[in-house]
Amino acid sequence: MMHGGGQRSFVSDEVKNKKPKLWIIKRLAGYFKPFIWIVLAATLMLMIVSALQIVPPYLTKVAIDKYIATKNFTGIYKIAGIYLLVLILQLVIQYAEIMLTEYVGQRVMIDIRMKVFEHLENLSMTFFDKNPIGRLVTRVTNDVEALHELFTGGVVAIIGDFFTIIAIVIVMLKMSISLTVASFVLLPAFAIAAYIFSIKSHAAYLDVRKYVAESNANLQENLSGVKVVQAFAREDRNYKGYERINKNYVKASFRAITINTVFFPVVEALSSISIGLIIWYGGGKSIQGAVSAGTLVAFISYVKRFFDPIRDLGEKYNIVQNASASSFRIFKLLDTKMLIKDAPDKKQITPKIGQIEFKNVVFSYNKGETILKNISFKIERGEKVAFVGATGAGKTSIISIIPRLYDIDSGEILIDDIDIRKYDKKCLRAGIGMVLQEPFIFAGTVFDNIALWDKSITLDEVKRAAEIVNLAPFVERRRKGYYEEVGERGSNFSQGERQMIAFARVFIKNPPILIMDEATSSIDTQTEALIQDALLKIMEGRTSIIVAHRLSTIKNVNRIFVVHKGKIVEEGDHQSLLAKKGVYYKLYKLQYAD
Ligand SMILES: Nc1ncnc2c1ncn2[C@@H]1O[C@H](COP(=O)(O)OP(=O)(O)O)[C@@H](O)[C@H]1O
Ligand SMILES: [Mg+2]
């Protein structure tokens, strides 16, 4: 766990101690503080509703004892009128109370969700390397939802139940002490049965939920990778895997249903027996004239109303436990400090010149596994260099540490003679245009994907950028042109087109530094030529670092660095490196020669 300062993932899904802790409650309360007055108003309404709830049985008692017994019609009408009024009043206040509670609940959920989102957005890549996206998505959705449930279904309901129970007990004791005692004889047995039931049922439903999540994850992965599944004829095996998860799901569901159908009637029976007890005991008393018939009827209603909240107590407890585990996970995530920190005296300047220097840079993703070993080089303003090397040599790592996607272990990286850790992160990155190996395309239009939702960028600018990077003809032949919706992750765009979209982004951003991780897969020669042409244009006037996989790219740069096992082993231009007959020569023979 991150809390201990270790390097492992921030928190596992299992939370061992589910008891709500004071610090969690305090922190949660902090989120509700801005809404304190609404919460108080809702609580007041809740008290009124609870009080109103005990009126109808009392009215029944009055109607029976006072008016039915004496055949007083006007009295009965009057009672019926009051009864209706109480119900309407209860309905209106309850409506207002629920609306207010929901309002606060939703507002707090938005606050927490946005906080988590903002925090996630700023975490270092190291964090994302260690935490599966699926789990993080669960965190933002399910865990926040559990908190919502805690507030609306847990805390508020418990407060309401508490008022109801107190009010009922007071009224019952006032009406008849002996009947009250009789009603509560079975209370302990009932409470215990209800508690056991809810614990068992909760465990079963947790299993069901687990398998649903597993099934969803499996489905999503299989559909996302459907091309690979089909290409490798994995359909049958994956079908079996999905079937196994579904069978587990069915089993767990049946367990939950069994518990519900076996235990629940037992719990209900106990409450019915209590009512039977009142009829038996109270009936005798009524015949003796010790209690009135109306009191007896009212008692039956009260007992029902009394037992329901007690029955649900276990469930409420589960909600509280769940929410406690969820808030624990959310707060732990918010406390995760895997950030790329800005220096206290950070410089609010963006790199303008584009001179890059590595001084004895050592870098590792995980402690003890050094990836880059003592790398030093200097790239002058406007220079174009290529990094080449075998897969896993460390090329992507070298370019990832320049915009501080990761921080280095030791050494220095200087841009315009200033250590990159001295820049404000955002300013530093504003000075660097990045083209990743697999350009990410967001859901939205072509226009959005080039402008990246920057409102200050006009359609004309986007069009001009698209023309420069040879993307324009591809976009213009689409039905909606720049307003064409891009499929999920740009699926309706070719790899070449996606590459050009990434170029267009850089062209608009216009930074002094260009960093590109060239795609490894080859594209048809025609598109290839267009991309090369675009690359030449966007390299123009920029310090450019290209992780190169194509000979044509390599021939377009001033200098080549050969990376081998985390070190720069050779340096020079194409001809001089070939003449050396070293690593570059071998690489060239293997990769680039026809
Ligand atoms: N996110 C990561 N976490 C841990 N190790 C990584 C990560 N990315 C790359 N590596 C490891 O770092 C080494 C260099 O990788 P990389 O820089 O991607 O090489 P290249 O781009 O030259 O193919 C490889 O051994 C790779 O397994
Ligand atoms: Mg790479």
Coordinates of C-alpha atoms and ligand atoms in Angstrom, one line a residue:
M1 CA 0.0 0.0 0.0
M2 CA 1.2 3.4 -0.9
H3 CA 0.4 4.8 2.5
G4 CA 3.4 3.0 3.9
G5 CA 5.5 4.7 1.3
G6 CA 6.2 1.5 -0.7
Q7 CA 6.3 1.4 -4.4
R8 CA 3.5 -1.1 -4.9
S9 CA 0.0 -0.2 -6.0
F10 CA -1.8 2.3 -3.9
V11 CA -4.4 0.0 -2.4
S12 CA -5.9 -3.4 -3.1
D13 CA -9.6 -3.9 -3.6
E14 CA -9.8 -5.8 -0.3
V15 CA -10.2 -3.6 2.7
K16 CA -9.6 -5.7 5.8
N17 CA -11.0 -3.7 8.6
K18 CA -14.3 -2.4 7.4
K19 CA -15.3 -0.6 10.6
P20 CA -15.8 3.1 9.9
K21 CA -12.8 4.9 11.4
L22 CA -13.0 8.3 12.9
W23 CA -10.7 10.0 10.3
I24 CA -12.9 8.6 7.5
I25 CA -16.0 10.0 9.1
K26 CA -14.4 13.3 9.8
R27 CA -13.2 13.6 6.2
L28 CA -16.6 12.6 4.8
A29 CA -18.3 15.2 7.0
G30 CA -16.0 17.8 5.5
Y31 CA -17.6 17.2 2.1
F32 CA -21.1 17.8 3.6
K33 CA -20.1 20.9 5.5
P34 CA -21.1 23.4 2.7
F35 CA -24.6 21.9 2.7
I36 CA -25.0 21.9 6.5
W37 CA -28.2 24.0 6.4
I38 CA -29.9 21.8 3.9
V39 CA -28.9 18.7 5.9
L40 CA -30.4 20.3 9.0
A41 CA -33.6 21.2 7.2
A42 CA -33.9 17.7 5.8
T43 CA -33.4 16.2 9.3
L44 CA -36.1 18.4 10.7
M45 CA -38.5 17.3 8.0
L46 CA -37.5 13.7 8.7
M47 CA -38.4 14.2 12.3
I48 CA -41.8 15.6 11.3
V49 CA -42.5 12.7 8.9
S50 CA -41.6 10.2 11.7
A51 CA -43.9 11.9 14.1
L52 CA -46.7 12.0 11.5
Q53 CA -46.2 8.3 10.8
I54 CA -47.5 7.4 14.3
V55 CA -50.7 9.5 13.9
P56 CA -52.8 7.2 11.6
P57 CA -52.9 4.2 14.0
Y58 CA -53.8 6.5 16.8
L59 CA -56.6 8.0 14.7
T60 CA -57.9 4.4 14.0
K61 CA -58.0 3.8 17.8
V62 CA -60.0 7.0 18.3
A63 CA -62.4 6.1 15.5
I64 CA -63.0 2.6 16.9
D65 CA -63.3 3.5 20.6
K66 CA -65.0 6.8 20.3
Y67 CA -67.1 6.9 17.2
I68 CA -67.7 3.4 15.9
A69 CA -68.6 2.1 19.4
T70 CA -71.1 5.0 19.7
K71 CA -72.2 4.9 16.0
N72 CA -71.2 8.6 15.6
F73 CA -71.1 9.2 11.9
T74 CA -70.0 12.8 11.9
G75 CA -67.1 11.8 14.3
I76 CA -66.0 9.2 11.8
Y77 CA -66.1 11.6 8.9
K78 CA -64.0 14.0 11.0
I79 CA -61.4 11.3 11.7
A80 CA -61.4 10.3 8.1
G81 CA -60.7 13.9 7.1
I82 CA -57.9 14.3 9.6
Y83 CA -56.5 10.9 8.5
L84 CA -56.4 12.1 4.8
L85 CA -54.8 15.4 5.8
V86 CA -52.1 13.7 7.8
L87 CA -51.3 11.5 4.9
I88 CA -51.1 14.4 2.4
L89 CA -48.9 16.4 4.8
Q90 CA -46.7 13.4 5.3
L91 CA -46.4 12.9 1.5
V92 CA -45.5 16.6 0.9
I93 CA -42.9 16.8 3.6
Q94 CA -41.4 13.5 2.7
Y95 CA -41.2 14.6 -0.9
A96 CA -39.3 17.8 0.1
E97 CA -37.1 15.8 2.5
I98 CA -36.1 13.3 -0.2
M99 CA -35.5 16.0 -2.7
L100 CA -33.2 17.9 -0.4
T101 CA -31.3 14.7 0.7
E102 CA -30.9 13.7 -2.9
Y103 CA -29.7 17.2 -3.8
V104 CA -27.0 17.1 -1.2
G105 CA -26.1 13.5 -2.0
Q106 CA -25.7 14.3 -5.7
R107 CA -23.7 17.5 -5.1
V108 CA -21.3 15.7 -2.7
M109 CA -20.9 12.9 -5.2
I110 CA -20.0 15.3 -8.0
D111 CA -17.4 17.0 -5.7
I112 CA -15.8 13.7 -4.8
R113 CA -15.9 12.3 -8.3
M114 CA -14.3 15.5 -9.7
K115 CA -11.7 15.5 -7.0
V116 CA -10.7 11.9 -7.8
F117 CA -10.7 12.7 -11.5
E118 CA -8.5 15.7 -11.1
H119 CA -6.2 13.7 -8.9
L120 CA -6.0 10.8 -11.3
E121 CA -5.3 13.2 -14.2
N122 CA -2.2 14.5 -12.4
L123 CA -0.7 11.3 -11.2
S124 CA 2.6 10.1 -12.6
M125 CA 2.7 7.5 -15.3
T126 CA 4.4 5.2 -12.7
F127 CA 1.0 5.1 -11.0
F128 CA -0.8 4.1 -14.1
D129 CA 1.8 1.4 -14.8
K130 CA 1.0 -0.2 -11.5
N131 CA -2.8 0.3 -11.3
P132 CA -5.1 -1.3 -13.9
I133 CA -7.4 1.2 -15.5
G134 CA -10.4 -1.1 -14.9
R135 CA -9.9 -0.9 -11.2
L136 CA -9.6 2.9 -11.3
V137 CA -12.8 3.1 -13.2
T138 CA -14.5 1.1 -10.5
R139 CA -13.1 3.4 -7.9
V140 CA -14.6 6.5 -9.6
T141 CA -18.0 4.9 -10.3
N142 CA -18.8 2.1 -7.8
D143 CA -17.1 3.5 -4.7
V144 CA -18.5 6.9 -5.1
E145 CA -21.9 5.4 -5.6
A146 CA -21.5 3.4 -2.4
L147 CA -21.0 6.7 -0.6
H148 CA -24.1 8.1 -2.1
E149 CA -26.0 5.0 -0.9
L150 CA -24.5 5.5 2.5
F151 CA -25.9 9.0 2.8
T152 CA -29.3 8.6 1.2
G153 CA -30.0 5.0 2.1
G154 CA -27.9 4.6 5.2
V155 CA -27.4 7.6 7.4
V156 CA -30.6 9.4 6.6
A157 CA -32.7 6.2 6.9
I158 CA -31.1 5.3 10.2
I159 CA -31.8 8.8 11.6
G160 CA -35.4 8.5 10.4
D161 CA -35.8 5.0 11.8
F162 CA -34.4 6.1 15.1
F163 CA -37.0 8.9 15.5
T164 CA -39.8 6.5 14.4
I165 CA -38.8 3.9 17.0
I166 CA -38.6 6.3 19.8
A167 CA -41.9 7.9 18.9
I168 CA -43.7 4.5 18.7
V169 CA -42.3 3.3 22.0
I170 CA -43.5 6.5 23.7
V171 CA -47.0 6.2 22.3
M172 CA -47.2 2.5 23.0
L173 CA -46.1 2.9 26.6
K174 CA -48.6 5.7 27.0
M175 CA -51.5 3.5 25.7
S176 CA -50.6 0.2 27.6
I177 CA -47.5 -0.9 29.4
S178 CA -48.5 -4.5 29.6
L179 CA -49.3 -4.7 25.8
T180 CA -46.0 -3.0 25.1
V181 CA -44.1 -5.6 27.1
A182 CA -46.0 -8.4 25.3
S183 CA -45.1 -6.9 21.9
F184 CA -41.4 -6.9 22.7
V185 CA -41.1 -10.4 24.1
L186 CA -39.9 -11.7 20.7
L187 CA -37.9 -8.7 19.9
P188 CA -34.5 -10.1 20.8
A189 CA -35.1 -13.3 18.7
F190 CA -36.3 -11.2 15.8
A191 CA -33.4 -8.8 15.9
I192 CA -30.9 -11.7 16.0
A193 CA -32.6 -13.5 13.1
A194 CA -32.8 -10.4 11.1
Y195 CA -29.1 -9.7 11.7
I196 CA -28.0 -13.1 10.7
F197 CA -30.1 -13.0 7.6
S198 CA -28.7 -9.7 6.5
I199 CA -25.1 -10.8 7.0
K200 CA -25.6 -14.0 5.0
S201 CA -27.5 -12.2 2.3
H202 CA -24.9 -9.5 2.1
A203 CA -22.1 -12.0 1.6
A204 CA -24.0 -13.7 -1.1
Y205 CA -24.8 -10.5 -2.9
L206 CA -21.1 -9.5 -2.7
D207 CA -20.3 -12.7 -4.5
V208 CA -22.9 -11.9 -7.2
R209 CA -21.5 -8.5 -7.6
K210 CA -18.0 -9.9 -7.9
Y211 CA -19.0 -12.2 -10.7
V212 CA -20.9 -9.5 -12.5
A213 CA -17.8 -7.4 -12.5
E214 CA -15.7 -10.3 -13.7
S215 CA -18.2 -11.0 -16.4
N216 CA -18.2 -7.4 -17.6
A217 CA -14.4 -7.2 -17.6
N218 CA -14.1 -10.4 -19.5
L219 CA -16.7 -9.3 -22.0
Q220 CA -15.1 -5.9 -22.5
E221 CA -11.6 -7.4 -23.0
N222 CA -12.9 -10.0 -25.5
L223 CA -14.8 -7.4 -27.5
S224 CA -11.9 -4.9 -27.4
G225 CA -9.6 -7.6 -28.6
V226 CA -12.0 -9.3 -31.0
K227 CA -9.6 -8.9 -33.9
V228 CA -7.0 -10.9 -32.1
V229 CA -9.5 -13.4 -30.8
Q230 CA -10.6 -14.1 -34.4
A231 CA -7.2 -14.0 -35.9
F232 CA -5.9 -16.6 -33.4
A233 CA -9.1 -18.6 -33.5
R234 CA -9.5 -18.2 -29.8
E235 CA -13.3 -18.0 -30.0
D236 CA -14.0 -21.4 -28.5
R237 CA -11.6 -21.1 -25.6
N238 CA -12.7 -17.6 -24.7
Y239 CA -16.3 -18.8 -25.0
K240 CA -15.5 -21.5 -22.4
G241 CA -13.9 -18.9 -20.1
Y242 CA -16.9 -16.6 -20.3
E243 CA -19.2 -19.6 -19.7
R244 CA -17.3 -20.5 -16.6
I245 CA -17.7 -17.0 -15.1
N246 CA -21.3 -17.1 -16.0
K247 CA -21.8 -20.4 -14.3
N248 CA -20.2 -19.0 -11.1
Y249 CA -22.5 -16.1 -11.4
V250 CA -25.6 -18.3 -11.6
K251 CA -24.4 -20.3 -8.6
A252 CA -23.9 -17.2 -6.5
S253 CA -27.2 -15.8 -7.6
F254 CA -29.0 -19.0 -6.5
R255 CA -27.2 -18.9 -3.2
A256 CA -28.5 -15.3 -2.7
I257 CA -32.0 -16.3 -3.7
T258 CA -32.0 -19.3 -1.4
I259 CA -31.0 -17.2 1.5
N260 CA -33.7 -14.8 0.7
T261 CA -36.4 -17.4 0.3
V262 CA -35.5 -19.4 3.4
F263 CA -34.4 -16.8 5.9
F264 CA -36.6 -14.0 5.1
P265 CA -39.9 -15.8 5.8
V266 CA -38.4 -16.9 9.2
V267 CA -37.7 -13.3 10.0
E268 CA -41.2 -12.2 8.8
A269 CA -42.8 -15.1 10.8
L270 CA -41.3 -13.8 14.0
S271 CA -42.8 -10.5 13.5
S272 CA -46.2 -12.1 12.6
I273 CA -45.9 -14.2 15.8
S274 CA -45.4 -11.1 17.8
I275 CA -48.6 -9.7 16.4
G276 CA -50.3 -13.0 17.1
L277 CA -49.1 -12.6 20.7
I278 CA -50.7 -9.2 21.0
I279 CA -54.0 -10.5 19.6
W280 CA -53.9 -13.4 22.0
Y281 CA -52.8 -11.5 25.1
G282 CA -54.4 -8.2 24.2
G283 CA -57.6 -9.9 23.0
G284 CA -58.1 -11.5 26.4
K285 CA -57.4 -8.2 28.1
S286 CA -59.8 -6.4 25.8
I287 CA -62.6 -8.9 26.6
Q288 CA -61.9 -8.3 30.3
G289 CA -62.2 -4.6 29.5
A290 CA -58.6 -3.8 30.5
V291 CA -57.8 -2.4 27.1
S292 CA -60.0 -1.0 24.5
A293 CA -60.5 -2.6 21.0
G294 CA -59.1 0.5 19.4
T295 CA -55.9 0.3 21.4
L296 CA -55.5 -3.3 20.3
V297 CA -55.9 -2.4 16.6
A298 CA -53.5 0.5 17.0
F299 CA -50.9 -1.7 18.7
I300 CA -50.9 -4.1 15.8
S301 CA -50.1 -1.3 13.5
Y302 CA -47.4 0.0 15.8
V303 CA -45.7 -3.3 16.2
K304 CA -45.5 -3.7 12.4
R305 CA -44.1 -0.2 12.1
F306 CA -41.7 -0.9 14.9
F307 CA -40.3 -4.2 13.5
D308 CA -39.6 -3.0 10.0
P309 CA -36.7 -0.7 10.8
I310 CA -35.2 -3.3 13.1
R311 CA -35.4 -5.8 10.4
D312 CA -33.6 -3.5 8.0
L313 CA -31.0 -2.6 10.6
G314 CA -28.6 -5.3 9.4
E315 CA -28.9 -4.1 5.8
K316 CA -28.2 -0.6 6.9
Y317 CA -25.2 -1.8 8.7
N318 CA -24.0 -3.5 5.5
I319 CA -24.4 -0.2 3.6
V320 CA -22.3 1.6 6.3
Q321 CA -19.6 -1.1 6.1
N322 CA -19.5 -1.0 2.3
A323 CA -19.4 2.7 2.3
S324 CA -16.7 2.7 4.9
A325 CA -14.5 0.4 2.7
S326 CA -15.3 2.6 -0.3
S327 CA -14.4 5.8 1.4
F328 CA -11.2 4.2 2.6
R329 CA -10.3 3.3 -0.9
I330 CA -11.2 6.7 -2.3
F331 CA -9.3 8.6 0.4
K332 CA -6.3 6.4 0.0
L333 CA -6.4 7.1 -3.7
L334 CA -6.7 10.9 -3.1
D335 CA -3.7 10.6 -0.7
T336 CA -1.5 8.8 -3.3
K337 CA 1.5 11.0 -3.8
M338 CA 2.8 9.4 -7.0
L339 CA 3.0 12.9 -8.5
I340 CA 5.5 14.6 -10.6
K341 CA 6.2 17.4 -8.2
D342 CA 6.7 20.9 -9.1
A343 CA 9.6 22.6 -7.4
P344 CA 8.6 25.2 -4.8
D345 CA 10.4 27.9 -6.8
K346 CA 9.1 26.6 -10.2
K347 CA 9.7 28.8 -13.2
Q348 CA 6.7 30.0 -15.0
I349 CA 8.4 30.0 -18.4
T350 CA 8.1 27.7 -21.4
P351 CA 11.2 26.5 -23.2
K352 CA 11.7 28.9 -26.1
I353 CA 15.0 27.9 -27.6
G354 CA 14.8 24.1 -27.6
Q355 CA 18.3 23.2 -26.6
I356 CA 18.3 19.8 -24.8
E357 CA 21.0 18.3 -22.7
F358 CA 21.2 15.0 -20.8
K359 CA 23.9 14.8 -18.1
N360 CA 24.6 11.3 -16.7
V361 CA 21.0 10.4 -16.7
V362 CA 20.1 7.2 -14.8
F363 CA 16.5 6.1 -14.9
S364 CA 14.4 3.1 -13.8
Y365 CA 10.7 2.3 -13.8
N366 CA 11.1 0.1 -10.7
K367 CA 13.7 0.5 -8.0
G368 CA 16.7 -1.7 -8.7
E369 CA 15.9 -2.3 -12.4
T370 CA 18.0 0.4 -14.1
I371 CA 16.8 1.0 -17.6
L372 CA 18.9 4.0 -18.7
K373 CA 22.5 3.9 -17.6
N374 CA 24.4 7.1 -17.4
I375 CA 23.2 8.8 -20.6
S376 CA 24.7 12.1 -21.7
F377 CA 24.2 14.0 -24.9
K378 CA 23.5 17.5 -26.1
I379 CA 21.1 18.6 -28.9
E380 CA 21.4 22.1 -30.2
R381 CA 18.6 24.5 -31.1
G382 CA 16.8 23.4 -34.3
E383 CA 18.9 20.2 -34.6
K384 CA 17.2 17.0 -35.8
V385 CA 18.3 13.8 -34.2
A386 CA 17.2 10.2 -34.5
F387 CA 17.4 7.5 -31.8
V388 CA 17.7 4.0 -33.2
G389 CA 18.2 0.7 -31.5
A390 CA 16.7 -2.8 -31.0
T391 CA 13.4 -3.3 -29.3
G392 CA 13.7 -2.7 -25.6
A393 CA 16.9 -0.8 -25.9
G394 CA 15.4 2.2 -24.1
K395 CA 14.5 4.6 -26.8
T396 CA 10.9 5.3 -25.7
S397 CA 12.2 5.6 -22.1
I398 CA 14.6 8.3 -23.2
I399 CA 11.9 10.5 -24.8
S400 CA 9.4 9.8 -22.0
I401 CA 11.6 11.5 -19.4
I402 CA 12.0 14.7 -21.3
P403 CA 8.5 16.0 -20.7
R404 CA 8.6 14.4 -17.2
L405 CA 6.1 11.6 -17.8
Y406 CA 8.5 9.9 -15.4
D407 CA 11.2 11.4 -13.2
I408 CA 14.8 10.3 -13.4
D409 CA 16.8 8.6 -10.6
S410 CA 19.9 10.7 -10.9
G411 CA 21.7 13.0 -13.3
E412 CA 20.1 16.0 -15.0
I413 CA 18.1 16.9 -18.0
L414 CA 18.4 20.5 -19.1
I415 CA 16.3 22.4 -21.6
D416 CA 17.6 25.8 -22.5
D417 CA 20.2 25.3 -19.7
I418 CA 17.5 24.9 -17.0
D419 CA 16.9 21.7 -15.2
I420 CA 13.5 20.4 -16.3
R421 CA 12.5 19.9 -12.7
K422 CA 12.7 23.7 -12.2
Y423 CA 10.1 24.4 -14.8
D424 CA 6.4 24.4 -13.9
K425 CA 5.3 21.0 -15.3
K426 CA 2.6 22.6 -17.5
C427 CA 5.0 25.2 -18.9
L428 CA 7.6 22.6 -19.7
R429 CA 5.1 20.4 -21.5
A430 CA 3.7 23.4 -23.4
G431 CA 7.2 23.7 -25.0
I432 CA 7.2 20.1 -26.2
G433 CA 5.1 18.6 -29.0
M434 CA 4.7 14.9 -28.6
V435 CA 3.8 12.3 -31.2
L436 CA 3.3 9.0 -29.6
Q437 CA 3.8 5.7 -31.3
E438 CA 0.1 5.0 -31.3
P439 CA -1.5 8.4 -31.4
F440 CA -4.5 8.4 -29.1
I441 CA -7.8 9.5 -30.7
F442 CA -10.5 10.7 -28.4
A443 CA -14.3 10.4 -28.9
G444 CA -15.3 13.5 -30.8
T445 CA -14.9 15.1 -34.2
V446 CA -11.8 15.4 -36.3
F447 CA -11.8 19.1 -35.4
D448 CA -11.9 18.3 -31.6
N449 CA -9.2 15.8 -32.0
I450 CA -6.8 18.3 -33.6
A451 CA -7.8 21.3 -31.5
L452 CA -8.0 19.1 -28.4
W453 CA -11.0 21.1 -27.3
D454 CA -9.1 24.4 -27.1
K455 CA -11.8 27.0 -27.7
S456 CA -9.3 29.6 -29.0
I457 CA -8.4 27.4 -32.0
T458 CA -10.5 28.2 -35.1
L459 CA -11.7 25.9 -37.9
D460 CA -9.4 27.8 -40.3
E461 CA -6.3 27.1 -38.1
V462 CA -7.3 23.4 -38.0
K463 CA -7.8 23.3 -41.7
R464 CA -4.4 24.9 -42.3
A465 CA -2.7 22.5 -40.0
A466 CA -4.5 19.6 -41.7
E467 CA -3.2 20.8 -45.1
I468 CA 0.4 21.2 -43.9
V469 CA 0.4 17.6 -42.6
N470 CA -1.3 16.2 -45.7
L471 CA -4.4 15.2 -43.8
A472 CA -6.8 17.6 -45.5
P473 CA -7.7 15.5 -48.5
F474 CA -8.6 12.5 -46.3
V475 CA -10.8 14.6 -44.1
E476 CA -12.5 16.6 -46.9
R477 CA -13.7 13.5 -48.7
R478 CA -15.7 12.5 -45.6
R479 CA -19.3 13.4 -45.5
K480 CA -19.1 15.8 -42.6
G481 CA -15.5 16.8 -43.2
Y482 CA -13.9 18.2 -40.0
Y483 CA -17.1 17.6 -38.1
E484 CA -17.0 13.9 -38.8
E485 CA -17.3 11.9 -35.6
V486 CA -14.3 9.7 -35.0
G487 CA -15.1 6.1 -34.0
E488 CA -13.9 4.6 -30.7
R489 CA -10.1 5.3 -30.5
G490 CA -10.2 6.4 -34.1
S491 CA -11.2 3.1 -35.5
N492 CA -12.7 4.6 -38.6
F493 CA -9.4 6.3 -39.4
S494 CA -6.4 4.6 -40.9
Q495 CA -3.1 4.4 -38.9
G496 CA -1.6 6.9 -41.3
E497 CA -4.5 9.3 -40.8
R498 CA -4.2 9.0 -37.1
Q499 CA -0.5 9.8 -37.3
M500 CA -1.3 12.9 -39.3
I501 CA -3.9 14.0 -36.8
A502 CA -1.1 13.8 -34.2
F503 CA 1.1 15.9 -36.4
A504 CA -1.6 18.5 -36.9
R505 CA -1.9 18.8 -33.1
V506 CA 1.8 19.6 -32.8
F507 CA 1.6 22.1 -35.7
I508 CA -1.1 24.0 -34.0
K509 CA 0.6 23.9 -30.6
N510 CA 3.8 25.2 -32.3
P511 CA 6.3 24.2 -29.7
P512 CA 10.1 24.7 -30.1
I513 CA 10.7 21.0 -29.4
L514 CA 9.2 18.0 -31.3
I515 CA 9.5 14.5 -29.9
M516 CA 8.2 11.6 -31.9
D517 CA 8.1 7.9 -31.4
E518 CA 7.7 6.6 -34.9
A519 CA 5.2 3.8 -35.5
T520 CA 6.9 0.5 -36.0
S521 CA 4.3 -1.0 -38.3
S522 CA 4.8 -0.2 -42.0
I523 CA 2.2 1.7 -44.0
D524 CA 1.6 1.6 -47.7
T525 CA 4.3 3.5 -49.7
Q526 CA 2.0 6.2 -50.8
T527 CA 0.8 7.1 -47.3
E528 CA 4.4 6.6 -46.1
A529 CA 5.6 9.3 -48.5
L530 CA 2.8 11.7 -47.3
I531 CA 3.8 11.1 -43.7
Q532 CA 7.5 11.6 -44.4
D533 CA 6.7 14.9 -46.2
A534 CA 4.5 16.0 -43.2
L535 CA 7.2 15.0 -40.7
L536 CA 9.8 17.1 -42.7
K537 CA 7.4 20.1 -42.5
I538 CA 6.7 19.9 -38.8
M539 CA 10.4 19.3 -37.9
E540 CA 11.1 22.6 -39.7
G541 CA 12.4 25.2 -37.2
R542 CA 12.1 22.8 -34.3
T543 CA 14.6 20.8 -32.3
S544 CA 13.4 17.4 -33.2
I545 CA 14.0 14.0 -31.5
I546 CA 12.7 11.1 -33.5
V547 CA 12.8 7.5 -32.4
A548 CA 13.2 6.3 -35.9
H549 CA 12.2 3.0 -37.5
R550 CA 12.4 4.1 -41.1
L551 CA 15.4 4.6 -43.2
S552 CA 13.8 7.6 -44.9
T553 CA 13.5 9.3 -41.5
I554 CA 17.0 8.5 -40.5
K555 CA 18.3 10.0 -43.7
N556 CA 16.4 13.3 -42.9
V557 CA 18.2 14.0 -39.6
N558 CA 21.5 15.6 -38.7
R559 CA 22.7 13.1 -36.2
I560 CA 21.9 9.6 -35.1
F561 CA 22.3 8.1 -31.6
V562 CA 22.5 4.4 -31.3
V563 CA 20.9 3.1 -28.1
H564 CA 21.9 -0.4 -26.9
K565 CA 20.8 -1.9 -23.6
G566 CA 20.1 1.5 -22.0
K567 CA 23.3 3.2 -23.2
I568 CA 24.2 5.4 -26.1
V569 CA 26.9 3.3 -27.8
E570 CA 27.4 5.1 -31.1
E571 CA 26.8 8.6 -32.5
G572 CA 27.1 10.2 -35.9
D573 CA 25.5 10.5 -39.3
H574 CA 24.3 7.5 -41.4
Q575 CA 27.4 7.2 -43.5
S576 CA 30.0 7.5 -40.7
L577 CA 28.0 5.1 -38.5
L578 CA 27.9 2.5 -41.4
A579 CA 31.6 2.9 -41.9
K580 CA 32.2 2.0 -38.2
K581 CA 30.7 -1.5 -38.8
G582 CA 29.5 -1.6 -35.2
V583 CA 26.0 -1.8 -33.6
Y584 CA 24.5 0.6 -36.2
Y585 CA 25.8 -1.4 -39.1
K586 CA 24.3 -4.7 -37.7
L587 CA 21.0 -2.9 -37.0
Y588 CA 21.0 -1.5 -40.4
K589 CA 21.6 -4.9 -42.0
L590 CA 18.8 -6.4 -40.0
Q591 CA 16.1 -3.7 -40.0
Y592 CA 16.6 -1.2 -42.8
A593 CA 18.4 -2.9 -45.7
D594 CA 16.1 -4.3 -48.4
Ligands
LIG1 N1 6.2 1.3 -18.0 C1 7.2 0.4 -17.8 N2 7.4 -0.2 -16.7 C2 8.4 -1.0 -16.5 N3 9.3 -1.3 -17.4 C3 9.2 -0.7 -18.6 C4 8.1 0.2 -18.9 N4 8.3 0.6 -20.2 C5 9.4 0.0 -20.7 N5 9.9 -0.8 -19.7 C6 11.2 -1.6 -19.9 O1 12.2 -0.7 -20.2 C7 13.1 -1.2 -21.2 C8 13.2 -0.2 -22.3 O2 12.0 -0.1 -22.9 P1 11.7 1.0 -24.0 O3 12.3 2.3 -23.6 O4 10.2 1.0 -24.3 O5 12.5 0.4 -25.3 P2 12.3 0.8 -26.8 O6 11.4 1.9 -27.0 O7 13.7 1.0 -27.2 O8 11.8 -0.5 -27.5 C9 12.5 -2.5 -21.6 O9 13.2 -3.6 -20.9 C10 11.1 -2.5 -21.1 O10 10.6 -3.8 -20.8
MG2 MG 9.7 2.0 -28.0

